[in-house]
């Protein structure tokens, strides 16, 4: 328990000391949003129809963009090797990085999703629905993004290769997260919650195991 607290404190200090991760996420989200708005024009109906897909696309690319921030710095300065030398397990390192990355991702979303709804003139109930769905799907997506960042560092490939790795694993989550409730009859919010939570429970142990192996390979 003490190891968990120590690592969480370390990751929080690194993440919030220079705000680079939050600023990168925030600026990329806004820039991509403005590009979509200017390219689509001022047709309100078209903008409202495309709001949810656009937000999801930007959200996914933003995850890929900042996930390397939580891996590259520790890899470059030897901190990953030092942490394992001090007795911290690979699972614990991966777990704490996932928690902090999730918080770093969700803080900007509390502001960015309402801001995006202003541009697209979205009703409040739809904003709430999109926000809750992203919150439910975010833990699983963060685990997958962080794991792909470790893989890309391990095999010394760029973000394009990371993108190729990550997209197939994003697809099932996105399908259930973006499916309209009425499409499946009895597919309501409660069922969506349990499906996304079930995907998280499947992803969590697999990510911890693969994350541990990846960290071990990186340090060898």
Short mmCIF file of C-alpha atoms in Angstrom, two decimals:
data_model
loop_
_atom_site.label_atom_id
_atom_site.label_comp_id
_atom_site.label_asym_id
_atom_site.label_seq_id
_atom_site.Cartn_x
_atom_site.Cartn_y
_atom_site.Cartn_z
CA UNK A 1 0.00 0.00 0.00
CA UNK A 2 2.88 2.35 0.82
CA UNK A 3 4.47 1.56 -2.55
CA UNK A 4 1.20 2.47 -4.29
CA UNK A 5 0.98 5.80 -2.45
CA UNK A 6 4.62 6.60 -3.18
CA UNK A 7 4.30 5.87 -6.89
CA UNK A 8 1.00 7.74 -7.19
CA UNK A 9 2.55 10.77 -5.51
CA UNK A 10 5.52 10.59 -7.88
CA UNK A 11 3.34 10.31 -10.99
CA UNK A 12 1.08 13.16 -9.87
CA UNK A 13 4.07 15.42 -9.23
CA UNK A 14 5.53 14.62 -12.65
CA UNK A 15 2.21 15.10 -14.43
CA UNK A 16 1.21 18.35 -12.77
CA UNK A 17 4.60 19.97 -12.18
CA UNK A 18 4.93 21.36 -15.72
CA UNK A 19 1.38 20.80 -17.06
CA UNK A 20 2.87 19.71 -20.40
CA UNK A 21 0.58 16.68 -20.72
CA UNK A 22 -2.58 18.63 -19.89
CA UNK A 23 -1.57 21.51 -22.16
CA UNK A 24 -0.78 19.13 -25.03
CA UNK A 25 -4.14 17.39 -24.65
CA UNK A 26 -6.06 20.66 -24.29
CA UNK A 27 -4.40 22.41 -27.24
CA UNK A 28 -4.67 19.40 -29.57
CA UNK A 29 -8.35 18.92 -28.74
CA UNK A 30 -9.23 22.56 -29.39
CA UNK A 31 -7.14 22.81 -32.56
CA UNK A 32 -8.64 19.63 -34.03
CA UNK A 33 -12.13 20.80 -33.06
CA UNK A 34 -11.66 24.13 -34.83
CA UNK A 35 -10.32 22.39 -37.94
CA UNK A 36 -13.43 20.21 -38.11
CA UNK A 37 -15.74 23.19 -37.58
CA UNK A 38 -14.14 25.32 -40.29
CA UNK A 39 -14.04 22.42 -42.74
CA UNK A 40 -17.72 21.53 -42.23
CA UNK A 41 -19.08 25.05 -42.52
CA UNK A 42 -21.93 26.62 -40.60
CA UNK A 43 -24.78 24.19 -41.31
CA UNK A 44 -26.24 23.57 -37.86
CA UNK A 45 -27.93 20.24 -38.65
CA UNK A 46 -24.75 18.77 -40.13
CA UNK A 47 -22.70 19.96 -37.17
CA UNK A 48 -25.14 18.49 -34.66
CA UNK A 49 -25.16 15.14 -36.43
CA UNK A 50 -21.36 14.93 -36.49
CA UNK A 51 -20.67 16.27 -33.01
CA UNK A 52 -20.38 12.93 -31.23
CA UNK A 53 -18.18 11.19 -33.88
CA UNK A 54 -15.89 14.23 -34.05
CA UNK A 55 -15.45 14.38 -30.28
CA UNK A 56 -14.69 10.66 -30.15
CA UNK A 57 -12.13 10.86 -32.97
CA UNK A 58 -10.35 13.79 -31.32
CA UNK A 59 -10.48 12.05 -27.94
CA UNK A 60 -8.86 8.89 -29.30
CA UNK A 61 -6.09 10.72 -31.13
CA UNK A 62 -5.46 12.84 -28.03
CA UNK A 63 -5.01 9.69 -25.97
CA UNK A 64 -2.44 8.37 -28.40
CA UNK A 65 -0.69 11.73 -28.42
CA UNK A 66 -0.21 12.06 -24.67
CA UNK A 67 0.28 8.38 -23.76
CA UNK A 68 3.95 8.54 -24.77
CA UNK A 69 4.48 11.41 -22.32
CA UNK A 70 3.95 8.94 -19.49
CA UNK A 71 6.52 6.50 -20.87
CA UNK A 72 9.23 8.28 -22.86
CA UNK A 73 10.54 10.56 -20.11
CA UNK A 74 10.91 7.73 -17.60
CA UNK A 75 12.48 5.56 -20.27
CA UNK A 76 14.90 8.26 -21.45
CA UNK A 77 16.23 9.21 -18.01
CA UNK A 78 16.36 5.63 -16.72
CA UNK A 79 13.60 6.07 -14.14
CA UNK A 80 11.81 2.89 -15.22
CA UNK A 81 14.93 0.83 -14.57
CA UNK A 82 15.55 2.61 -11.28
CA UNK A 83 11.99 2.03 -10.07
CA UNK A 84 12.27 -1.69 -10.67
CA UNK A 85 15.70 -1.73 -9.03
CA UNK A 86 14.10 -0.15 -5.94
CA UNK A 87 11.63 -3.03 -5.78
CA UNK A 88 8.52 -1.60 -7.43
CA UNK A 89 6.75 -4.22 -9.53
CA UNK A 90 5.98 -3.72 -13.20
CA UNK A 91 2.26 -4.11 -12.53
CA UNK A 92 2.32 -1.36 -9.91
CA UNK A 93 4.26 1.01 -12.17
CA UNK A 94 1.80 0.44 -15.01
CA UNK A 95 -1.22 0.72 -12.70
CA UNK A 96 -0.17 4.05 -11.17
CA UNK A 97 0.67 5.53 -14.56
CA UNK A 98 -2.78 4.48 -15.79
CA UNK A 99 -4.55 6.17 -12.86
CA UNK A 100 -2.68 9.45 -13.28
CA UNK A 101 -3.10 9.42 -17.06
CA UNK A 102 -6.84 8.87 -16.63
CA UNK A 103 -7.09 11.89 -14.33
CA UNK A 104 -4.96 14.01 -16.66
CA UNK A 105 -7.27 13.08 -19.54
CA UNK A 106 -10.54 13.61 -17.70
CA UNK A 107 -9.77 17.05 -16.21
CA UNK A 108 -9.62 18.80 -19.63
CA UNK A 109 -12.69 16.89 -20.82
CA UNK A 110 -14.78 18.49 -18.08
CA UNK A 111 -14.24 21.78 -19.92
CA UNK A 112 -13.67 20.68 -23.52
CA UNK A 113 -16.88 18.71 -24.08
CA UNK A 114 -19.14 21.61 -22.95
CA UNK A 115 -17.03 24.00 -25.06
CA UNK A 116 -17.44 21.76 -28.11
CA UNK A 117 -21.20 21.64 -27.55
CA UNK A 118 -21.37 25.44 -27.81
CA UNK A 119 -19.83 25.36 -31.29
CA UNK A 120 -22.16 22.55 -32.39
CA UNK A 121 -25.26 23.88 -30.59
CA UNK A 122 -25.92 20.61 -28.78
CA UNK A 123 -28.69 20.16 -26.22
CA UNK A 124 -27.72 19.78 -22.57
CA UNK A 125 -29.03 16.20 -22.26
CA UNK A 126 -26.81 15.12 -25.16
CA UNK A 127 -23.80 16.78 -23.54
CA UNK A 128 -24.44 14.86 -20.32
CA UNK A 129 -24.88 11.58 -22.20
CA UNK A 130 -21.64 12.05 -24.17
CA UNK A 131 -19.70 13.07 -21.06
CA UNK A 132 -20.88 10.07 -19.04
CA UNK A 133 -20.16 7.67 -21.91
CA UNK A 134 -16.61 9.00 -22.32
CA UNK A 135 -16.05 8.74 -18.56
CA UNK A 136 -17.20 5.10 -18.64
CA UNK A 137 -15.07 4.19 -21.66
CA UNK A 138 -11.99 6.22 -20.68
CA UNK A 139 -10.42 3.75 -18.18
CA UNK A 140 -10.31 0.96 -20.76
CA UNK A 141 -9.07 3.28 -23.52
CA UNK A 142 -6.35 4.68 -21.24
CA UNK A 143 -5.10 1.19 -20.39
CA UNK A 144 -4.89 0.26 -24.07
CA UNK A 145 -3.23 3.56 -25.02
CA UNK A 146 -0.60 3.31 -22.30
CA UNK A 147 0.12 -0.31 -23.16
CA UNK A 148 0.61 0.59 -26.82
CA UNK A 149 2.99 3.38 -25.76
CA UNK A 150 5.12 0.85 -23.88
CA UNK A 151 5.10 -1.43 -26.92
CA UNK A 152 6.15 1.37 -29.27
CA UNK A 153 9.03 2.33 -26.95
CA UNK A 154 10.05 -1.30 -26.63
CA UNK A 155 10.28 -1.88 -30.38
CA UNK A 156 11.51 1.67 -31.03
CA UNK A 157 8.77 2.63 -33.48
CA UNK A 158 6.96 5.94 -33.98
CA UNK A 159 3.38 7.00 -33.28
CA UNK A 160 2.17 5.72 -36.64
CA UNK A 161 3.07 2.19 -35.59
CA UNK A 162 1.44 2.84 -32.22
CA UNK A 163 -1.70 3.92 -34.06
CA UNK A 164 -1.73 0.67 -36.07
CA UNK A 165 -1.42 -1.37 -32.87
CA UNK A 166 -4.06 0.46 -30.92
CA UNK A 167 -6.99 0.98 -33.31
CA UNK A 168 -8.20 -2.67 -33.52
CA UNK A 169 -8.51 -2.76 -29.72
CA UNK A 170 -10.37 0.55 -29.64
CA UNK A 171 -13.06 -0.61 -32.07
CA UNK A 172 -15.21 -2.83 -29.74
CA UNK A 173 -15.27 -0.14 -27.06
CA UNK A 174 -16.22 2.58 -29.52
CA UNK A 175 -18.99 0.42 -31.02
CA UNK A 176 -20.72 -0.04 -27.66
CA UNK A 177 -19.96 3.47 -26.42
CA UNK A 178 -21.43 5.24 -29.44
CA UNK A 179 -24.38 2.94 -30.15
CA UNK A 180 -27.74 4.74 -29.77
CA UNK A 181 -29.98 3.29 -27.08
CA UNK A 182 -32.95 2.69 -29.36
CA UNK A 183 -30.95 0.71 -31.90
CA UNK A 184 -31.09 -2.52 -29.91
CA UNK A 185 -34.50 -2.13 -28.35
CA UNK A 186 -33.68 -3.00 -24.75
CA UNK A 187 -30.15 -1.62 -25.03
CA UNK A 188 -30.48 1.17 -22.46
CA UNK A 189 -28.00 3.18 -20.42
CA UNK A 190 -27.76 0.54 -17.70
CA UNK A 191 -26.79 -2.14 -20.20
CA UNK A 192 -24.27 0.18 -21.83
CA UNK A 193 -22.74 0.79 -18.41
CA UNK A 194 -22.38 -2.93 -17.66
CA UNK A 195 -20.94 -3.67 -21.11
CA UNK A 196 -18.30 -0.94 -20.81
CA UNK A 197 -17.55 -1.96 -17.23
CA UNK A 198 -17.22 -5.59 -18.34
CA UNK A 199 -14.77 -4.59 -21.07
CA UNK A 200 -12.76 -2.72 -18.44
CA UNK A 201 -12.66 -5.79 -16.15
CA UNK A 202 -11.36 -7.86 -19.08
CA UNK A 203 -8.82 -5.25 -20.14
CA UNK A 204 -7.41 -4.45 -16.68
CA UNK A 205 -5.75 -7.79 -15.80
CA UNK A 206 -4.53 -8.33 -19.36
CA UNK A 207 -3.04 -4.83 -19.45
CA UNK A 208 -1.30 -5.29 -16.10
CA UNK A 209 0.27 -8.56 -17.23
CA UNK A 210 1.35 -7.24 -20.63
CA UNK A 211 2.48 -3.95 -19.09
CA UNK A 212 4.67 -5.81 -16.61
CA UNK A 213 6.24 -7.88 -19.40
CA UNK A 214 6.76 -4.81 -21.56
CA UNK A 215 8.46 -2.86 -18.75
CA UNK A 216 10.67 -5.87 -18.04
CA UNK A 217 11.71 -6.08 -21.70
CA UNK A 218 12.37 -2.33 -21.90
CA UNK A 219 14.69 -2.52 -18.89
CA UNK A 220 16.64 -5.51 -20.20
#
